Coordinates of C-alpha atoms and ligand atoms in Angstrom, one line a residue:
M77 CA -0.3 0.2 0.1
D78 CA 1.7 3.7 -1.0
K79 CA 2.5 5.2 1.9
E80 CA 0.8 8.4 1.3
C81 CA -2.7 9.0 2.5
I82 CA -5.3 11.5 3.2
G83 CA -7.5 9.5 5.5
C84 CA -10.9 9.7 3.3
G85 CA -11.8 6.4 4.1
L86 CA -12.5 4.6 1.2
C87 CA -9.9 1.2 1.6
E88 CA -11.3 0.9 5.2
T89 CA -14.6 0.4 4.2
M90 CA -13.8 -1.7 1.1
C91 CA -11.2 -4.2 2.6
H92 CA -13.1 -7.2 3.2
K93 CA -11.1 -8.7 5.8
Q94 CA -11.4 -6.0 7.7
A95 CA -7.3 -5.3 7.7
I96 CA -7.2 -2.2 7.0
T97 CA -7.2 1.0 10.1
I98 CA -6.5 4.3 9.2
G99 CA -5.2 7.0 11.7
E100 CA -3.2 10.6 12.1
N101 CA 0.6 10.8 12.6
R102 CA 2.5 13.8 12.4
N103 CA 2.9 13.8 9.2
G104 CA -0.9 13.7 8.5
S105 CA -3.2 10.6 7.6
F106 CA -1.8 7.1 7.2
C107 CA -2.8 3.6 6.9
T108 CA -2.0 0.4 8.0
I109 CA -3.0 -3.1 7.1
D110 CA -2.7 -6.0 9.5
K111 CA -0.8 -8.2 6.8
E112 CA -1.8 -11.5 9.2
L113 CA -6.0 -10.8 8.2
C114 CA -4.8 -9.1 4.3
D115 CA -5.4 -11.6 1.8
N116 CA -3.5 -9.8 -0.7
C117 CA -6.8 -8.8 -3.2
S118 CA -5.5 -5.5 -3.8
V119 CA -8.9 -4.0 -3.9
C120 CA -7.4 -1.0 -1.5
K121 CA -4.8 0.1 -3.8
K122 CA -7.5 -0.2 -7.2
I123 CA -9.9 2.5 -5.0
C124 CA -7.2 4.4 -3.1
P125 CA -7.5 8.3 -4.7
I126 CA -3.7 8.9 -4.1
E127 CA -2.1 8.6 -7.3
N128 CA -5.1 10.5 -9.0
I129 CA -4.8 14.0 -7.2
K130 CA -1.2 14.2 -8.5
I131 CA -2.2 14.5 -12.0
Q132 CA -3.1 18.7 -12.8
E133 CA -6.9 19.6 -13.7
N134 CA -7.6 21.0 -17.3
L135 CA -9.1 24.2 -16.9
S136 CA -11.0 23.5 -20.6
D137 CA -13.3 21.1 -19.2
V138 CA -15.1 24.0 -17.4
Q139 CA -18.4 24.3 -19.1
H140 CA -20.1 27.4 -17.3
V141 CA -18.9 29.6 -14.4
A142 CA -21.4 31.4 -12.3
V143 CA -20.9 33.6 -8.9
G144 CA -23.9 34.1 -6.3
R145 CA -25.5 33.0 -3.2
S146 CA -28.4 31.4 -1.9
R147 CA -31.8 34.1 -1.3
D148 CA -32.6 32.1 1.8
E149 CA -30.8 34.1 4.8
N150 CA -31.7 30.4 6.7
V151 CA -29.5 28.9 4.5
V152 CA -26.6 31.5 4.1
K153 CA -26.8 31.3 8.6
V154 CA -25.1 28.0 8.3
S155 CA -23.1 27.8 5.2
A156 CA -20.0 28.0 4.2
S157 CA -20.2 30.5 1.1
G158 CA -23.4 31.0 0.3
G159 CA -25.4 27.8 0.6
I160 CA -25.0 26.9 -2.7
V161 CA -24.6 23.1 -1.9
S162 CA -27.0 23.2 0.7
E163 CA -29.9 24.3 -1.9
L164 CA -28.5 22.4 -4.8
L165 CA -29.2 19.1 -2.1
I166 CA -32.4 20.4 -1.6
Y167 CA -33.2 20.9 -5.2
L168 CA -32.1 17.3 -6.3
F169 CA -34.2 15.5 -3.0
N170 CA -37.5 18.2 -3.7
T171 CA -37.2 16.7 -7.5
E172 CA -36.7 13.2 -6.6
Q173 CA -33.6 13.6 -8.3
I174 CA -31.8 11.6 -5.7
D175 CA -33.0 9.3 -2.6
A176 CA -30.0 9.7 -1.1
A177 CA -26.4 12.2 -0.5
I178 CA -23.3 12.1 1.3
V179 CA -22.3 15.1 3.6
A180 CA -19.8 15.8 6.1
H181 CA -20.5 15.7 10.2
F182 CA -19.4 15.0 13.1
D183 CA -19.1 12.3 16.5
E184 CA -18.6 13.3 19.6
Y185 CA -14.6 14.5 19.1
A186 CA -15.3 16.8 16.2
N187 CA -13.9 13.8 14.5
I188 CA -15.4 14.2 10.3
Y189 CA -16.8 11.9 8.3
G190 CA -19.4 11.1 5.5
D191 CA -23.0 10.1 6.5
I192 CA -25.0 9.4 4.6
I193 CA -28.7 11.3 4.4
E194 CA -32.7 10.4 2.5
S195 CA -34.1 13.5 3.3
A196 CA -34.2 17.3 2.3
N197 CA -34.9 17.8 5.7
D198 CA -31.7 16.9 6.6
V199 CA -29.4 19.1 4.8
L200 CA -28.7 21.8 6.5
R201 CA -27.9 20.1 9.9
H202 CA -24.8 19.1 7.4
S203 CA -23.8 22.6 5.7
G204 CA -21.2 24.5 6.0
S205 CA -17.0 23.8 5.7
Y206 CA -15.4 21.6 8.3
Y207 CA -11.6 22.1 7.4
H208 CA -9.8 19.1 8.8
T209 CA -9.6 15.4 7.6
S210 CA -12.9 13.9 6.6
K211 CA -13.8 10.1 6.1
Q212 CA -15.8 11.3 3.9
L213 CA -16.0 7.9 1.8
I214 CA -16.1 5.8 4.8
N215 CA -19.8 5.0 3.8
V216 CA -19.6 4.9 0.2
N217 CA -20.9 0.9 0.6
K218 CA -24.2 2.0 1.5
V219 CA -24.1 3.9 -2.0
R220 CA -25.4 0.3 -3.8
K221 CA -29.0 0.3 -1.8
Y222 CA -30.1 3.4 -3.2
K223 CA -31.3 5.0 -6.9
K224 CA -29.6 7.9 -7.9
V225 CA -26.4 9.6 -5.1
A226 CA -25.4 12.9 -5.0
V227 CA -21.7 12.5 -3.4
V228 CA -20.5 15.8 -2.0
G229 CA -16.7 16.1 -1.5
L230 CA -13.1 17.9 -1.5
P231 CA -11.1 16.9 -4.7
C232 CA -9.7 14.1 -3.1
H233 CA -13.2 12.7 -2.8
I234 CA -14.2 12.6 -5.7
E235 CA -11.0 11.0 -7.1
G236 CA -12.0 8.3 -5.1
I237 CA -16.0 8.2 -5.5
I238 CA -15.2 7.8 -9.1
N239 CA -12.6 5.1 -8.4
Y240 CA -15.2 3.4 -6.4
C241 CA -18.2 3.6 -9.3
H242 CA -15.6 2.3 -11.7
L243 CA -14.7 -0.7 -9.6
T244 CA -18.4 -1.8 -8.4
R245 CA -20.1 -1.1 -11.8
Q246 CA -22.1 1.7 -10.8
E247 CA -20.7 5.3 -12.6
E248 CA -24.7 5.9 -13.5
K249 CA -25.5 6.0 -9.9
V250 CA -23.9 9.0 -8.6
I251 CA -23.4 12.9 -9.0
K252 CA -20.7 14.6 -7.9
I253 CA -20.3 17.9 -6.3
A254 CA -16.8 18.9 -5.5
L255 CA -15.9 22.1 -3.1
F256 CA -12.9 23.8 -3.9
C257 CA -9.4 22.7 -1.3
T258 CA -6.2 24.7 -1.4
V259 CA -4.8 22.6 1.6
G260 CA -6.5 19.9 3.7
R261 CA -5.4 20.7 7.2
T262 CA -5.0 17.8 9.9
Y263 CA -7.6 16.8 13.1
E264 CA -4.2 17.7 15.8
G265 CA -4.2 21.2 14.1
F266 CA -7.5 22.0 14.7
R267 CA -7.7 20.8 18.2
K268 CA -4.7 22.5 19.3
F269 CA -6.0 25.6 17.7
F270 CA -9.3 25.4 19.0
K271 CA -8.3 24.7 22.6
K272 CA -6.8 27.5 22.2
Q273 CA -8.5 29.3 21.1
T274 CA -11.5 28.8 23.5
G275 CA -10.0 26.2 26.3
F276 CA -12.6 23.8 25.1
D277 CA -10.3 20.3 23.9
V278 CA -12.2 18.3 21.3
T279 CA -10.9 14.9 22.4
N280 CA -12.9 14.9 25.9
G281 CA -15.7 13.7 23.7
K282 CA -18.5 16.0 24.4
V283 CA -19.1 17.8 21.1
K284 CA -23.0 17.8 20.2
K285 CA -23.6 20.7 17.6
Y286 CA -20.4 21.8 15.1
I287 CA -21.4 24.1 13.0
S288 CA -18.5 25.4 10.8
R289 CA -18.2 29.2 9.1
Y290 CA -21.6 30.0 11.5
S291 CA -23.6 33.4 10.8
D292 CA -21.9 36.4 9.1
K293 CA -19.0 36.4 11.4
K294 CA -18.2 33.1 10.2
L295 CA -17.4 31.2 13.4
I296 CA -16.2 27.9 14.0
H297 CA -19.2 27.3 16.8
I298 CA -19.1 24.5 19.1
E299 CA -21.6 23.2 22.0
D300 CA -21.2 20.7 24.4
D301 CA -23.6 18.1 25.4
V302 CA -24.5 20.5 28.2
G303 CA -25.0 23.1 26.4
N304 CA -21.8 25.6 26.8
V305 CA -21.0 26.8 23.0
Y306 CA -17.8 27.7 22.3
E307 CA -16.6 30.2 19.5
C308 CA -13.9 31.7 17.4
P309 CA -13.3 33.1 14.1
D310 CA -12.8 30.1 11.3
E311 CA -10.2 33.0 9.5
L312 CA -7.9 33.0 12.3
Y313 CA -7.9 29.6 12.4
K314 CA -6.7 29.2 9.0
F315 CA -4.3 32.5 9.1
S316 CA -3.0 30.9 12.3
M317 CA -2.8 27.0 11.2
D318 CA -2.7 26.7 7.0
F319 CA 0.8 24.8 5.8
F320 CA 2.0 24.2 9.2
Y321 CA -0.6 21.3 10.0
A322 CA -1.1 20.4 6.8
N323 CA -1.6 17.0 5.7
K324 CA 2.1 15.8 4.3
S325 CA 0.1 14.1 1.4
C326 CA -1.9 17.6 0.2
L327 CA 1.6 18.9 -1.0
N328 CA 1.9 16.5 -3.9
C329 CA -1.8 17.2 -4.9
R330 CA -2.3 19.0 -8.4
K331 CA -6.5 19.2 -7.9
L332 CA -8.0 22.7 -6.8
Y333 CA -11.3 23.0 -8.4
G334 CA -12.6 19.2 -8.6
L335 CA -13.1 19.8 -11.7
S336 CA -14.1 15.5 -11.9
A337 CA -17.7 16.5 -10.7
D338 CA -20.3 17.4 -12.7
I339 CA -20.6 20.4 -10.1
C340 CA -17.7 22.6 -8.2
I341 CA -18.4 25.1 -5.9
G342 CA -15.8 27.6 -3.9
D343 CA -15.5 30.4 -2.1
A344 CA -15.7 33.8 -4.6
W345 CA -13.0 35.9 -2.6
H346 CA -12.7 38.1 -5.4
R347 CA -15.8 38.8 -5.4
V348 CA -16.9 39.5 -1.9
I349 CA -19.2 42.4 -0.9
E350 CA -18.0 44.1 2.4
K351 CA -21.7 44.9 4.8
N352 CA -21.0 46.9 8.3
G353 CA -17.2 46.0 7.8
I354 CA -18.2 41.9 7.7
K355 CA -17.6 40.6 4.2
E356 CA -20.2 38.5 3.2
K357 CA -20.4 35.0 2.0
M358 CA -20.4 34.7 -1.0
A359 CA -20.1 31.4 -3.6
I360 CA -18.3 30.9 -7.2
I361 CA -19.9 28.0 -9.1
S362 CA -18.5 26.1 -12.2
A363 CA -20.5 23.4 -13.9
N364 CA -17.8 20.9 -15.6
T365 CA -20.0 18.3 -17.3
T366 CA -23.3 18.9 -19.3
Y367 CA -25.5 17.2 -16.7
G368 CA -24.0 19.9 -14.4
S369 CA -24.8 22.9 -16.6
Q370 CA -28.2 21.5 -16.6
L371 CA -28.0 22.1 -12.1
L372 CA -26.4 25.9 -12.5
D373 CA -28.8 27.2 -15.0
I374 CA -32.0 26.0 -12.1
L375 CA -29.8 27.1 -9.4
Q376 CA -29.5 30.4 -11.7
K377 CA -33.6 30.8 -11.9
N378 CA -33.9 29.9 -8.6
L379 CA -30.9 31.5 -6.8
S380 CA -29.4 35.0 -6.9
L381 CA -26.0 34.2 -9.4
E382 CA -24.9 35.8 -11.3
L383 CA -23.6 34.0 -14.6
V384 CA -20.2 35.4 -15.9
D385 CA -18.2 34.9 -19.2
N386 CA -14.9 34.8 -18.1
G387 CA -15.0 30.9 -17.4
P388 CA -11.1 30.1 -15.9
L389 CA -10.2 33.2 -15.5
E390 CA -12.8 33.9 -12.8
L391 CA -11.9 30.8 -11.6
I392 CA -7.7 31.6 -11.3
S393 CA -8.6 35.2 -9.9
S394 CA -10.8 33.6 -6.8
Q395 CA -7.3 31.6 -6.0
K396 CA -5.2 33.3 -4.9
Y397 CA -2.5 30.8 -3.8
G398 CA -4.3 27.7 -4.7
V399 CA -3.6 28.4 -8.6
G400 CA 0.4 29.1 -7.4
L401 CA 0.4 25.8 -5.9
K402 CA -1.5 23.5 -7.8
Q403 CA -1.0 24.1 -11.5
L404 CA 2.2 26.0 -11.4
H405 CA 3.5 23.6 -8.6
N406 CA 7.1 25.5 -7.9
E407 CA 8.9 22.4 -6.3
R408 CA 11.0 24.6 -4.2
I409 CA 7.8 26.6 -2.6
I410 CA 6.5 23.1 -2.2
R411 CA 9.8 22.2 -0.4
G412 CA 9.8 25.5 1.5
L413 CA 6.1 24.8 2.9
A414 CA 7.5 20.9 3.6
C415 CA 9.7 23.2 5.9
I416 CA 8.1 24.7 7.7
R417 CA 5.6 22.1 8.7
M418 CA 8.5 20.3 10.5
L419 CA 9.4 24.0 11.7
R420 CA 6.0 24.1 13.7
Y421 CA 7.5 22.4 16.4
F422 CA 9.6 25.3 17.5
N423 CA 5.8 27.6 17.4
E424 CA 6.0 27.3 21.5
N425 CA 9.2 29.7 21.1
A426 CA 7.5 33.0 20.3
L427 CA 10.1 34.7 18.6
M428 CA 10.2 31.3 16.4
H429 CA 6.7 31.1 15.6
R430 CA 7.2 34.5 14.3
V431 CA 10.2 34.1 12.0
N432 CA 8.3 30.7 11.1
C433 CA 5.3 33.2 10.3
R434 CA 7.1 34.8 8.2
I435 CA 8.9 32.6 6.4
R436 CA 5.2 31.0 5.2
G437 CA 4.4 34.7 4.5
E438 CA 7.3 34.5 1.8
L439 CA 6.1 31.5 0.6
L440 CA 2.9 32.9 0.0
N441 CA 3.4 35.8 -1.5
R442 CA 5.5 34.0 -4.1
L443 CA 2.4 31.1 -4.9
A444 CA -0.1 34.8 -4.9
L445 CA 2.6 35.9 -7.7
D446 CA 2.5 32.4 -9.3
T447 CA -0.9 32.2 -9.9
E448 CA -0.9 36.4 -11.3
K449 CA 1.4 34.6 -13.8
R450 CA -1.1 32.2 -15.0
K451 CA -3.5 35.0 -15.1
Q452 CA -1.9 36.9 -17.0
K453 CA -1.7 34.0 -19.4
L454 CA -4.8 33.4 -19.9
K455 CA -5.9 37.0 -19.7
A456 CA -4.3 37.5 -23.2
K457 CA -5.7 34.7 -24.5
W458 CA -9.3 35.3 -23.8
N459 CA -9.1 39.1 -23.9
A460 CA -11.2 39.4 -20.6
P461 CA -12.5 42.3 -18.9
E462 CA -10.6 44.8 -16.8
G463 CA -10.8 44.5 -12.7
L464 CA -10.1 40.7 -12.9
Ligands
LIG541 C1 -11.0 21.2 3.9 C2 -12.0 22.5 2.9 C3 -11.4 23.0 2.6 C4 -11.5 24.6 1.5 N1 -10.3 24.9 0.5 C5 -11.0 26.2 -0.2 C6 -10.2 26.6 -0.9 O1 -8.9 26.7 -0.5 N2 -10.9 27.5 -1.9 C7 -12.4 27.7 -1.8 O2 -12.8 28.3 -2.5 N3 -13.0 26.7 -1.1 C8 -12.4 25.9 -0.8 N4 -13.5 24.9 0.4 C9 -14.9 25.5 -0.4 C10 -15.4 26.4 0.5 O3 -15.2 26.7 2.0 C11 -17.2 25.5 0.5 O4 -17.6 24.2 1.2 C12 -18.0 26.0 -0.7 O5 -17.5 27.0 -1.3 C13 -19.2 25.6 -0.7 O6 -20.3 26.6 -0.2 P1 -21.2 26.2 -0.3 O7 -22.3 27.6 1.1 O8 -22.4 26.3 -0.9 O9 -21.7 25.4 1.3 P2 -22.6 24.7 2.0 O10 -24.2 24.5 1.9 O11 -22.5 25.1 3.2 O12 -22.4 23.1 2.0 C14 -20.8 22.4 2.6 C15 -21.1 21.0 2.3 O13 -19.8 20.6 2.3 C16 -20.0 19.3 2.9 N5 -18.8 19.4 3.5 C17 -17.7 20.1 4.7 N6 -17.0 19.9 5.1 C18 -16.3 18.7 4.3 C19 -14.9 18.1 4.2 N7 -14.6 18.3 5.0 N8 -14.9 17.3 3.7 C20 -16.2 16.6 2.1 N9 -17.7 17.2 2.5 C21 -17.1 18.6 3.8 C22 -20.9 19.6 4.0 O14 -21.2 18.4 4.6 C23 -22.1 20.4 2.9 O15 -22.5 19.3 2.2 C24 -13.2 24.4 1.1 C25 -13.8 23.3 2.0 C26 -13.1 21.9 2.3 C27 -13.9 21.4 3.1
LIG542 S1 -6.8 7.8 0.9 FE1 -8.1 6.7 2.0 S2 -8.1 5.2 0.1 FE2 -5.9 5.8 -0.3 S3 -4.8 5.0 1.9 FE3 -5.6 6.8 2.4 S4 -7.8 6.1 3.0 FE4 -7.0 4.4 1.9
LIG543 S1 -5.4 -6.1 -0.5 FE1 -7.7 -6.8 -0.3 S2 -7.2 -7.5 1.5 FE2 -5.7 -7.0 2.0 S3 -5.7 -4.5 3.1 FE3 -6.2 -4.3 0.7 S4 -8.4 -4.7 0.5 FE4 -7.5 -5.8 2.5
LIG544 S1 -5.2 19.7 -1.0 FE1 -7.8 18.9 -0.5 S2 -8.4 18.1 -2.6 FE2 -5.6 17.5 -2.8 S3 -5.5 15.7 -1.4 FE3 -5.8 17.5 0.4 S4 -7.3 18.1 1.3 FE4 -7.6 16.4 -0.6

């Protein structure tokens, strides 16, 4: 088994000998095989998405791009970037195009995993983005008992579900909805951050409610089993954790948008509107298949979406660091990012922490420059409007 792993849970659930255990160490996710139990059937090798994620995405797969958010404030409140994924799932359930969906949920320790829901009523309890590792495909085998299933996941999860559908000959059964992703973060990073900010340790097993990016303030909101609420800004989490606690395998990942999915959704940071000093949630959506384009069309009729005809250029503009990291994939920057992961052990020392943050800032500036280079190249090609 490949040593690299992003902890998706696919091999664990597919192993007919229950020989696989997924865990997390200082490098991020890992998977171990009990050799006594394993019969070398090689299913786990065939379905693992770790090699797929090393192949760069092709922006010419994009059919249409739109920017916008839900009109329903109750949806926006619990959602990550304006509730497009949630609205899409509600529409698919209500029109009986699906009878189940795989979405993310949490356990009492704030571990994230892929949960199966069967009705539109369950969608909003599973909205928002959990920014640490998810065993998103752990329940994938239950897909068999449904007629049509929407699977929500990061680009690596989408690659995993493609492998699964191929192996089990269920290609027609799944609608794929991807979330953009620049980098994955470990559970350990999240745990440390949240404890430092709020005093609450998720490993005590008392998490009753967990919403990420709650309300306009975009808070990580956790309630314990006796109703105490612990909150802190989600942006602070990314600011203080990103790349220090990256899953090591994520540094080899070339998938940013999830263009293998029918439709993929991310943050439209380049187009957010500020109201009373708070940036409004706003999503960017890319339709990549004919079916994805039909879904986007319906969303546009029902939601506050503006179709932008700048295509891939709009996608590039929305991802300041991700494009540099994953499309240009400069080896020196990647090595630098791997280095600051190791230096994080000295972050307890205030001076070392400042130095480490400085190095990270410099590496991110270089990624932003690489993104800009890529944009300028495409701009010349597409004759894009000013301001992008
Ligand atoms: C780890 C991670 C990294 C991301 N990185 C970026 C980025 O770099 N740039 C960017 O533009 N956008 C990124 N996103 C996507 C962004 O945060 C939103 O998920 C996306 O814009 C959809 O917003 P929405 O309001 O339409 O979704 P919502 O309506 O809030 O629905 C979100 C859906 O995602 C599912 N979900 C939540 N967490 C996970 C998870 N860990 N794994 C799988 N499914 C999950 C939920 O169950 C829900 O169905 C990332 C998301 C995650 C989870
Ligand atoms: S990436 Fe997924 S399928 Fe591959 S080893 Fe890790 S948990 Fe298993
Ligand atoms: S080779 Fe087969 S039996 Fe062995 S761990 Fe992988 S899936 Fe399980
Ligand atoms: S960077 Fe994101 S999409 Fe890529 S492997 Fe990591 S979590 Fe998955």
